[in-house]
Coordinates of C-alpha atoms in Angstrom, one line a residue:
Chain I
M261 CA 0.0 0.0 0.0
L262 CA 2.5 2.5 1.2
E263 CA 6.3 2.2 0.7
L264 CA 8.9 4.6 2.1
Q265 CA 12.4 4.2 0.8
N266 CA 15.3 5.8 2.5
L267 CA 13.1 8.8 3.3
S268 CA 15.0 11.7 4.8
K269 CA 14.1 15.2 5.9
Y270 CA 16.7 17.6 7.2
F271 CA 15.9 20.9 8.8
G272 CA 19.2 22.7 8.5
G273 CA 21.6 20.3 10.3
V274 CA 18.8 18.5 12.2
R275 CA 17.9 15.1 10.7
A276 CA 14.2 15.0 11.6
V277 CA 13.7 11.8 9.6
D278 CA 16.8 9.9 8.6
S279 CA 16.8 7.2 5.9
L280 CA 13.5 5.8 7.0
S281 CA 12.2 2.7 5.1
L282 CA 8.8 1.3 5.8
K283 CA 6.4 -1.0 4.0
I284 CA 2.8 -1.0 4.9
E285 CA 0.7 -3.8 3.6
P286 CA -2.9 -3.2 2.5
G287 CA -5.6 -3.7 5.2
Q288 CA -3.1 -3.3 8.0
I289 CA -3.2 -1.1 11.0
F290 CA 0.4 0.0 11.1
G291 CA 1.6 1.7 14.3
L292 CA 4.3 4.3 14.3
I293 CA 5.7 5.1 17.8
G294 CA 8.6 6.8 19.3
P295 CA 9.6 9.4 21.9
N296 CA 8.6 13.0 21.4
G297 CA 10.6 14.6 18.6
S298 CA 11.5 11.3 17.1
G299 CA 10.1 12.3 13.7
K300 CA 6.7 10.7 13.6
S301 CA 4.7 13.8 12.7
T302 CA 7.4 14.9 10.2
T303 CA 6.9 11.5 8.5
V304 CA 3.2 12.1 8.2
N305 CA 3.8 15.6 6.8
L306 CA 6.2 14.1 4.3
I307 CA 3.6 11.4 3.2
T308 CA 0.9 14.0 2.8
G309 CA 3.2 16.5 1.0
L310 CA 2.9 19.3 3.6
L311 CA 6.7 19.1 3.8
G312 CA 9.0 18.4 0.9
V313 CA 11.4 15.5 1.2
T314 CA 15.2 16.0 1.3
N315 CA 15.9 12.5 0.0
G316 CA 14.3 9.2 -0.7
S317 CA 10.9 8.2 -2.2
I318 CA 7.3 7.6 -1.3
R319 CA 5.2 5.1 -3.2
L320 CA 1.5 4.6 -2.9
S321 CA 0.2 1.4 -4.4
G322 CA 3.4 1.2 -6.3
E323 CA 3.0 4.7 -7.7
E324 CA 5.6 7.3 -7.1
I325 CA 4.1 10.3 -5.2
T326 CA 7.2 11.9 -3.7
R327 CA 6.9 15.1 -5.6
L328 CA 3.1 15.4 -6.1
P329 CA 1.4 18.4 -4.5
T330 CA -0.8 17.8 -1.5
H331 CA -4.2 18.1 -3.1
V332 CA -3.2 15.5 -5.8
R333 CA -2.0 13.0 -3.2
L334 CA -5.3 13.4 -1.5
S335 CA -7.2 12.5 -4.6
S336 CA -4.9 9.5 -5.1
G337 CA -6.2 8.1 -1.8
I338 CA -4.5 9.6 1.3
A339 CA -6.3 11.3 4.1
R340 CA -5.2 12.3 7.6
T341 CA -6.2 13.8 10.9
F342 CA -4.0 16.2 12.9
Q343 CA -2.4 15.9 16.3
N344 CA -3.5 19.5 17.0
I345 CA -7.0 19.6 15.7
R346 CA -7.5 21.5 12.4
L347 CA -11.2 21.9 11.8
F348 CA -12.8 24.7 10.0
G349 CA -14.0 26.3 13.2
Q350 CA -16.4 28.8 11.9
L351 CA -18.2 26.3 9.7
T352 CA -20.8 24.0 11.0
V353 CA -20.3 20.3 11.5
W354 CA -22.3 19.6 8.4
Q355 CA -20.4 22.2 6.4
N356 CA -17.0 20.8 7.5
L357 CA -18.1 17.5 5.9
W358 CA -19.6 19.2 2.9
V359 CA -16.4 20.9 2.1
A360 CA -14.6 17.6 2.4
E361 CA -16.9 16.1 -0.3
N362 CA -14.7 18.1 -2.6
S363 CA -11.9 15.6 -2.5
R364 CA -14.3 12.9 -3.8
A365 CA -15.4 15.1 -6.7
Q366 CA -11.8 15.8 -7.5
R367 CA -11.0 12.1 -7.7
E368 CA -14.0 11.6 -9.9
R369 CA -12.9 14.5 -12.1
T370 CA -16.1 16.4 -11.9
S371 CA -15.7 19.6 -13.7
F372 CA -14.7 22.7 -11.7
L373 CA -18.1 24.4 -12.0
A374 CA -20.2 21.3 -11.4
R375 CA -18.1 20.6 -8.3
W376 CA -18.6 23.9 -6.7
L377 CA -22.0 25.0 -7.8
G378 CA -24.0 21.8 -8.0
G379 CA -22.9 18.2 -8.0
E380 CA -24.9 17.2 -4.9
S381 CA -25.5 13.7 -6.1
G382 CA -25.5 11.5 -3.0
A383 CA -23.6 14.0 -0.9
R384 CA -26.5 14.5 1.5
A385 CA -26.8 10.8 2.2
R386 CA -23.1 10.3 2.6
I387 CA -22.8 13.2 5.1
T388 CA -25.8 11.9 7.1
K389 CA -24.1 8.5 7.2
A390 CA -20.8 10.0 8.3
L391 CA -22.5 11.9 11.1
E392 CA -24.2 8.8 12.3
F393 CA -20.9 6.8 12.2
S394 CA -19.2 9.5 14.4
G395 CA -22.2 10.1 16.6
L396 CA -22.5 13.7 15.7
S397 CA -26.0 13.7 14.1
H398 CA -27.5 15.9 16.8
K399 CA -24.7 18.5 16.4
A400 CA -24.9 18.9 12.6
N401 CA -25.7 22.6 12.8
E402 CA -23.2 23.5 15.6
L403 CA -20.1 25.5 14.7
A404 CA -17.1 23.1 14.8
A405 CA -15.3 25.5 17.2
N406 CA -18.1 25.0 19.8
L407 CA -17.8 21.2 20.0
A408 CA -16.3 19.5 22.9
F409 CA -12.8 18.2 22.5
G410 CA -13.7 14.6 21.9
E411 CA -16.4 15.6 19.4
Q412 CA -13.9 17.7 17.5
R413 CA -11.6 14.7 17.2
R414 CA -14.5 12.6 15.9
L415 CA -15.4 15.2 13.4
E416 CA -11.8 15.4 12.2
L417 CA -11.9 11.6 11.7
A418 CA -15.2 11.9 9.8
R419 CA -13.9 14.6 7.6
A420 CA -10.8 12.5 6.7
M421 CA -13.1 9.5 6.0
A422 CA -15.3 11.7 3.7
A423 CA -12.4 11.6 1.2
E424 CA -12.9 7.8 1.0
P425 CA -9.2 7.2 1.4
K426 CA -7.3 4.0 0.7
L427 CA -4.8 5.0 3.4
L428 CA -5.7 6.9 6.5
L429 CA -3.1 8.6 8.6
L430 CA -4.1 9.2 12.2
D431 CA -1.7 11.5 14.1
E432 CA -2.3 10.9 17.9
P433 CA -6.0 10.5 17.7
A434 CA -6.3 9.5 21.4
A435 CA -4.5 12.6 22.7
G436 CA -6.5 14.2 25.4
M437 CA -9.2 11.5 25.4
N438 CA -10.5 9.7 28.5
A439 CA -10.6 5.9 28.8
E440 CA -14.2 5.6 27.6
E441 CA -13.5 7.7 24.5
I442 CA -10.4 5.7 23.8
G443 CA -12.4 2.5 23.9
A444 CA -14.8 4.0 21.4
L445 CA -11.9 5.1 19.2
D446 CA -10.4 1.6 19.3
E447 CA -13.7 0.2 18.1
R448 CA -13.9 2.9 15.4
I449 CA -10.4 2.3 14.0
R450 CA -11.0 -1.4 13.8
Q451 CA -14.2 -0.7 11.9
I452 CA -12.3 1.5 9.5
R453 CA -9.7 -1.2 8.9
D454 CA -12.4 -3.8 8.4
S455 CA -14.0 -1.7 5.8
G456 CA -10.8 -2.1 3.8
I457 CA -8.9 1.0 4.6
T458 CA -5.2 0.8 5.5
V459 CA -4.4 2.8 8.7
L460 CA -1.1 4.4 9.7
L461 CA -1.5 5.2 13.4
I462 CA 0.8 7.5 15.3
E463 CA 0.1 7.2 19.0
H464 CA 1.6 7.7 22.4
H465 CA -1.1 5.7 24.1
M466 CA 0.7 2.4 24.3
E467 CA -2.3 0.3 25.5
L468 CA -4.3 1.4 22.4
I469 CA -1.6 0.9 19.9
M470 CA -0.4 -2.5 21.3
A471 CA -4.0 -3.7 21.3
I472 CA -5.0 -2.8 17.7
A473 CA -1.8 -2.5 15.6
D474 CA -1.0 -5.4 13.3
R475 CA 2.6 -4.2 13.0
I476 CA 4.6 -1.5 14.7
A477 CA 7.7 0.6 13.8
V478 CA 9.6 2.5 16.4
L479 CA 11.4 5.8 15.6
N480 CA 14.1 7.5 17.6
F481 CA 15.9 10.6 16.5
G482 CA 14.5 10.1 13.0
Q483 CA 15.7 6.6 12.6
K484 CA 13.9 3.3 12.7
I485 CA 15.2 1.3 15.6
A486 CA 12.7 -1.6 15.6
E487 CA 9.9 -3.1 13.6
G488 CA 7.6 -6.0 14.1
T489 CA 4.5 -7.3 15.8
P490 CA 3.4 -5.6 19.1
A491 CA 4.9 -8.4 21.1
E492 CA 8.2 -8.3 19.2
V493 CA 8.5 -4.6 19.6
Q494 CA 7.7 -4.7 23.3
A495 CA 10.5 -7.3 23.8
N496 CA 13.1 -5.3 21.9
P497 CA 15.8 -3.9 24.2
A498 CA 16.6 -1.0 21.9
V499 CA 12.9 0.2 22.2
R500 CA 13.0 -0.1 26.0
E501 CA 16.2 2.0 26.0
A502 CA 14.7 4.7 23.8
Y503 CA 11.6 4.9 26.0
L504 CA 13.1 4.6 29.4
G505 CA 15.9 6.8 28.4
T506 CA 19.7 6.6 28.9
A507 CA 21.8 9.5 30.2
E508 CA 22.0 10.8 26.7
T509 CA 18.4 10.7 25.6
S510 CA 16.6 11.5 28.8
T511 CA 17.4 15.2 28.5
R512 CA 15.7 15.4 25.2
G513 CA 12.4 14.1 26.6
T514 CA 10.7 10.8 26.6
A515 CA 7.2 9.7 25.9
Chain J
M19 CA -30.7 75.4 9.7
L20 CA -27.7 73.7 11.1
I21 CA -29.4 70.5 12.2
V22 CA -31.1 70.0 8.8
D23 CA -27.9 70.5 6.9
L24 CA -26.1 68.2 9.3
V25 CA -28.6 65.4 8.9
Q26 CA -28.5 66.0 5.1
S27 CA -24.7 65.5 5.2
I28 CA -25.0 62.4 7.3
V29 CA -27.5 60.8 4.9
D30 CA -25.5 61.8 1.8
G31 CA -22.3 60.4 3.4
L32 CA -23.9 57.1 4.4
L33 CA -25.2 56.6 0.9
F34 CA -21.8 57.3 -0.7
G35 CA -20.0 55.3 2.0
A36 CA -21.4 52.2 0.4
T37 CA -18.7 52.5 -2.2
Y38 CA -16.0 52.6 0.5
A39 CA -17.6 49.6 2.0
L40 CA -17.0 47.7 -1.3
I41 CA -13.4 48.8 -1.4
G42 CA -13.0 47.8 2.2
I43 CA -14.5 44.4 1.5
G44 CA -12.0 43.9 -1.2
F45 CA -9.0 44.6 1.1
T46 CA -10.5 42.5 3.9
L47 CA -11.4 39.5 1.8
V48 CA -7.9 39.1 0.4
F49 CA -6.6 39.5 3.9
G50 CA -9.0 36.9 5.2
V51 CA -8.0 34.3 2.6
M52 CA -4.3 34.9 2.2
H53 CA -3.3 37.1 5.2
K54 CA -1.9 39.6 2.7
I55 CA -2.6 43.2 1.9
N56 CA -3.1 44.0 -1.8
M57 CA -1.9 47.6 -1.9
A58 CA -2.7 47.8 -5.6
Y59 CA -6.4 47.1 -5.0
A60 CA -7.9 50.6 -5.1
A61 CA -5.6 51.6 -8.0
A62 CA -6.8 48.6 -10.0
S63 CA -10.4 49.5 -9.1
V64 CA -10.0 53.0 -10.5
G65 CA -8.2 51.5 -13.5
G66 CA -11.3 49.3 -14.1
A67 CA -13.5 52.3 -14.1
Y68 CA -11.2 54.1 -16.5
A69 CA -11.1 51.1 -18.8
A70 CA -14.9 51.0 -18.8
L71 CA -15.1 54.7 -19.5
R72 CA -12.8 54.2 -22.5
L73 CA -14.8 51.3 -23.8
I74 CA -18.2 52.9 -23.4
T75 CA -17.0 56.1 -25.2
L76 CA -15.5 54.0 -28.0
I77 CA -18.3 51.6 -28.7
G78 CA -21.3 53.5 -27.2
G79 CA -24.0 52.0 -25.0
P80 CA -26.1 52.9 -22.1
A81 CA -24.5 54.5 -19.1
W82 CA -25.3 51.6 -16.8
A83 CA -23.4 49.3 -19.0
S84 CA -20.2 51.0 -17.9
L85 CA -20.8 49.6 -14.4
L86 CA -20.9 46.0 -15.6
I87 CA -17.9 46.6 -17.9
A88 CA -15.9 48.0 -15.0
A89 CA -16.8 45.0 -12.9
A90 CA -15.6 42.6 -15.7
V91 CA -12.4 44.5 -16.3
G92 CA -11.8 44.8 -12.6
G93 CA -12.0 41.1 -12.3
L94 CA -9.4 40.7 -15.0
F95 CA -7.1 43.2 -13.3
G96 CA -7.6 41.3 -10.1
L97 CA -6.4 38.1 -11.8
L98 CA -3.5 40.0 -13.3
I99 CA -2.4 41.3 -9.9
Y100 CA -2.6 37.8 -8.4
W101 CA -0.4 36.4 -11.1
L102 CA 2.1 39.2 -11.2
C103 CA 2.3 40.1 -7.5
F104 CA 1.4 36.9 -5.6
R105 CA 1.5 33.7 -7.6
F106 CA 5.3 33.4 -8.0
I107 CA 6.4 35.3 -5.0
P108 CA 7.3 33.5 -1.7
L109 CA 4.2 34.0 0.5
S110 CA 6.1 33.2 3.6
N111 CA 8.0 36.4 3.3
P112 CA 5.6 39.0 4.7
L113 CA 7.3 42.0 2.9
A114 CA 7.6 40.4 -0.5
T115 CA 4.0 40.7 -1.6
L116 CA 3.6 44.0 0.1
M117 CA 6.4 45.5 -2.0
S118 CA 5.2 43.8 -5.2
T119 CA 1.7 45.3 -4.7
V120 CA 3.1 48.7 -3.8
G121 CA 5.0 48.5 -7.1
M122 CA 1.8 47.5 -8.9
F123 CA 0.0 50.4 -7.2
L124 CA 2.6 52.9 -8.5
L125 CA 2.5 51.3 -12.0
A126 CA -1.3 51.4 -12.2
E127 CA -1.3 55.0 -11.1
E128 CA 1.4 55.9 -13.6
I129 CA -0.6 54.2 -16.4
I130 CA -3.7 56.1 -15.5
V131 CA -1.9 59.5 -15.4
H132 CA -0.1 58.7 -18.6
T133 CA -3.2 57.7 -20.6
T134 CA -5.3 60.6 -19.3
D135 CA -2.7 63.3 -19.4
G136 CA -3.5 63.6 -15.7
M137 CA -6.8 65.4 -16.5
P138 CA -10.2 64.5 -15.0
Q139 CA -12.7 63.0 -17.4
N140 CA -16.4 63.1 -17.3
Y141 CA -18.1 59.9 -16.3
P142 CA -21.6 59.0 -17.6
V143 CA -24.2 59.6 -15.0
V144 CA -26.7 56.7 -14.7
V145 CA -29.4 58.2 -12.5
R146 CA -30.3 61.9 -12.3
G147 CA -32.9 63.8 -10.3
I148 CA -33.5 64.6 -6.7
L149 CA -36.2 63.4 -4.4
D150 CA -37.6 66.4 -2.6
L151 CA -38.7 65.6 1.0
G152 CA -39.6 69.2 2.1
E153 CA -36.6 70.3 4.1
F154 CA -34.5 67.4 3.1
M155 CA -33.6 66.1 -0.3
I156 CA -32.2 62.8 -1.4
R157 CA -29.9 62.7 -4.4
G158 CA -31.1 60.1 -6.9
D159 CA -27.6 59.2 -8.0
L160 CA -26.5 58.5 -4.4
V161 CA -29.6 56.3 -3.8
F162 CA -28.7 54.4 -7.0
V163 CA -25.0 54.0 -5.9
F164 CA -26.2 52.7 -2.5
A165 CA -28.6 50.3 -4.0
C166 CA -26.1 48.9 -6.5
A167 CA -23.4 48.5 -3.7
L168 CA -26.0 46.8 -1.5
L169 CA -26.9 44.4 -4.4
A170 CA -23.2 43.6 -4.9
M171 CA -22.8 42.9 -1.2
V172 CA -25.8 40.6 -1.1
I173 CA -24.5 38.6 -4.1
L174 CA -21.1 38.4 -2.4
L175 CA -22.5 37.2 0.9
Y176 CA -24.7 34.7 -0.9
L177 CA -21.6 33.3 -2.7
L178 CA -19.6 33.2 0.5
Y179 CA -22.2 31.7 2.9
R180 CA -24.5 29.7 0.7
T181 CA -22.4 28.1 -2.0
K182 CA -19.8 25.4 -1.7
L183 CA -17.4 27.7 -3.5
G184 CA -17.8 30.2 -0.7
M185 CA -17.5 27.5 1.9
A186 CA -14.2 26.4 0.4
T187 CA -13.0 30.0 0.5
R188 CA -13.9 30.3 4.1
A189 CA -12.3 26.9 4.8
V190 CA -9.1 28.2 3.4
S191 CA -9.2 31.4 5.4
Q192 CA -9.8 29.4 8.6
Q193 CA -7.5 26.5 8.2
P194 CA -5.4 26.6 5.0
I195 CA -3.5 23.3 5.8
A196 CA -6.6 21.2 6.4
A197 CA -8.2 22.9 3.4
Q198 CA -5.4 21.4 1.2
L199 CA -6.0 18.0 2.7
V200 CA -9.7 18.0 1.8
G201 CA -8.5 18.6 -1.8
I202 CA -8.9 22.3 -2.1
R203 CA -6.3 23.9 -4.3
L204 CA -5.1 27.0 -2.5
S205 CA -3.9 28.7 -5.7
H206 CA -7.4 28.3 -7.2
V207 CA -9.2 29.8 -4.2
N208 CA -6.6 32.6 -4.0
A209 CA -7.0 33.5 -7.7
L210 CA -10.7 33.3 -7.5
T211 CA -10.7 35.7 -4.5
F212 CA -8.7 38.2 -6.5
V213 CA -11.1 37.9 -9.4
V214 CA -14.2 38.4 -7.2
T215 CA -12.6 41.3 -5.2
G216 CA -11.4 42.8 -8.4
M217 CA -15.0 42.8 -9.8
L218 CA -16.2 44.4 -6.6
G219 CA -13.5 47.1 -6.9
G220 CA -14.1 47.9 -10.6
F221 CA -17.8 48.1 -9.9
A222 CA -17.2 50.4 -6.9
G223 CA -14.8 52.6 -9.0
A224 CA -17.5 53.0 -11.7
L225 CA -20.1 53.8 -9.0
I226 CA -17.9 56.5 -7.6
G227 CA -17.3 57.9 -11.1
S228 CA -21.0 58.0 -11.8
A229 CA -21.8 59.6 -8.5
V230 CA -19.1 62.2 -8.7
G231 CA -19.7 62.7 -12.4
L232 CA -16.0 62.4 -13.2
L233 CA -12.9 60.2 -12.8
S234 CA -9.6 61.7 -11.9
P235 CA -6.2 60.2 -11.3
L236 CA -6.3 62.1 -8.0
L237 CA -8.8 59.5 -6.9
V238 CA -6.2 56.7 -6.6
V239 CA -4.4 57.6 -3.4
P240 CA -7.3 58.8 -1.3
L241 CA -9.3 55.7 -2.3
T242 CA -6.5 53.4 -1.3
I243 CA -6.1 55.2 2.0
K244 CA -9.9 55.1 2.7
G245 CA -10.0 51.5 1.8
L246 CA -7.3 50.7 4.3
I247 CA -9.0 52.9 6.9
V248 CA -12.3 51.0 6.4
T249 CA -10.4 47.7 6.7
V250 CA -8.7 48.7 10.0
I251 CA -11.9 50.2 11.5
G252 CA -13.9 47.2 10.4
G253 CA -11.3 44.7 11.7
L254 CA -9.0 42.9 9.3
G255 CA -10.8 40.0 7.7
S256 CA -14.3 41.0 8.8
I257 CA -16.8 41.6 6.0
P258 CA -19.7 42.9 8.2
G259 CA -17.0 45.1 9.8
A260 CA -16.0 46.5 6.4
I261 CA -19.6 47.2 5.5
I262 CA -20.3 49.1 8.7
A263 CA -16.9 50.9 8.6
G264 CA -17.4 51.9 5.0
L265 CA -20.7 53.6 5.8
L266 CA -19.2 55.1 8.9
V267 CA -16.2 56.6 7.0
G268 CA -18.5 57.9 4.3
M269 CA -20.6 59.6 6.9
A270 CA -17.7 61.0 9.0
E271 CA -16.1 62.3 5.8
N272 CA -19.2 64.2 4.9
V273 CA -19.7 65.6 8.4
F274 CA -16.1 66.7 8.6
Q275 CA -16.6 68.3 5.2
Y276 CA -19.7 70.1 6.4
F277 CA -17.9 71.6 9.4
R278 CA -14.4 72.1 8.1
G279 CA -14.6 72.1 4.3
V280 CA -13.6 69.7 1.5
T281 CA -9.8 70.5 1.8
E282 CA -9.6 69.6 5.5
R283 CA -11.9 66.7 5.8
D284 CA -9.4 63.9 5.0
I285 CA -7.2 65.1 7.9
Y286 CA -10.0 64.2 10.3
V287 CA -10.7 60.9 8.6
M288 CA -7.0 60.0 9.1
L289 CA -7.3 61.1 12.7
L290 CA -10.3 58.7 13.0
L291 CA -8.0 55.9 12.0
F292 CA -5.6 56.7 14.8
V293 CA -8.4 56.9 17.3
F294 CA -9.4 53.3 16.3
L295 CA -5.8 52.1 16.2
V296 CA -5.3 53.3 19.8
F297 CA -8.6 52.5 21.4
R298 CA -9.9 49.6 19.4
P299 CA -7.0 48.2 17.3
G300 CA -9.0 45.0 16.4
G301 CA -11.7 47.1 14.7
I302 CA -15.4 47.4 15.6
F303 CA -15.9 43.6 15.5
S304 CA -12.7 42.4 17.1
S305 CA -12.4 39.1 15.5
T306 CA -11.8 36.2 17.8
V307 CA -11.2 33.9 14.9
K308 CA -7.6 32.7 15.0
R309 CA -5.7 30.5 12.6
D310 CA -2.3 29.0 12.9

């Protein structure tokens, strides 16, 4: 599904991502973990095209997308949520999803005018369904900025799903959630995977990621230090060291 | 009859202020979407009115057609400014586009002065006549200007708040990164914003021409300044703010003119700007909307 080859991103002298190679198989929930500042979010930004790569290549279903602009990558099947929520705050819940319908139209190559002026075919039904899936039906006409935190996260997920992606990138979806909300999120991510969408999950909440990830890669200082099943990763001494911290790493922060 | 004359000034000013509101909306809309100031905006608006004047004298036609032509040419100028001053210039550098649009402002003014030999030209008047209400009278041309400006605003607000295109524009202004990720092309929305604001500007320029009865190169600088004042008073990025502030500035200008004469009035309008900058720097509707 997604293949990163020797992917690197340097900010000046800082190697935020350093020769990272990953292969994510279709239908997997692939976990990406690592201490703060280990390059997880940078990796997501490289995959979505918000940052340009320094070196290496990104392939989606075998197709080279390394240099494609963001909106084109999206129409080729990538969607994401953000660690710090980025909703359209002054649009209603419904309108947030309505705007997101655009990506679908783009993929179907609807003409510019039809896309923006009309082209409502099925949109209403899809949005209604998305609202039900995320439990936000009763909030359809609220401004997104006025939603509770957990609801905003759900709306962001629904907005990403509106693009009907093949690959969904979730950047710390459980951040700030309580145990009950995390339980619901766990269920929702499994449903998404079961509907045939490949998921790349970045998360600090170990319980969640160990429970649902099929495969996990661990980053530290931009490099991959381990990869395998949850059990293999948990048993890996290098991972323990990265997380528990040695004299060298503890000053730079741990998870 | 001081009070009668004063009320008369206020009403005339409010009606004419609708054109300032349009110019203010143009500045504020570009700011809202791109967080950039287009300094060449008012110059291009006057340019649109001039081009319409040229065309209408060349090919003939009813006076009202000049308004529509000005809007069309204004939209074209808007696109041109976007391409020349924004499209290929690094947007991350806050000064780059400011300088490029100041350059465009000077260029546009120079072209206007050059092609008109710096002389004012008569502009076709669309509506004549005065409505006599006893002690007061209402100028038909000002009512026409007000009505046209109002119509333009209603159309704009409809586009922004009721169509998907407007929704996309607002999405970009609120959250440009997420907007890209739902497949919105920033460059398309930006270009479209320049076309729409350019149309508003050209239309406003022609309305001013038809209300004053002439177009002068001397219009460019004051209109730029008043547009910026309206934008600041209304709050950068706020369309309702720009509308109210436009009417307010038009009114204040006329009242100052009534008390202090036409040569002094702009001094006080400028002072009004500083009053707002000191006491209410966020404008009348201090916007709480933030983006990162």
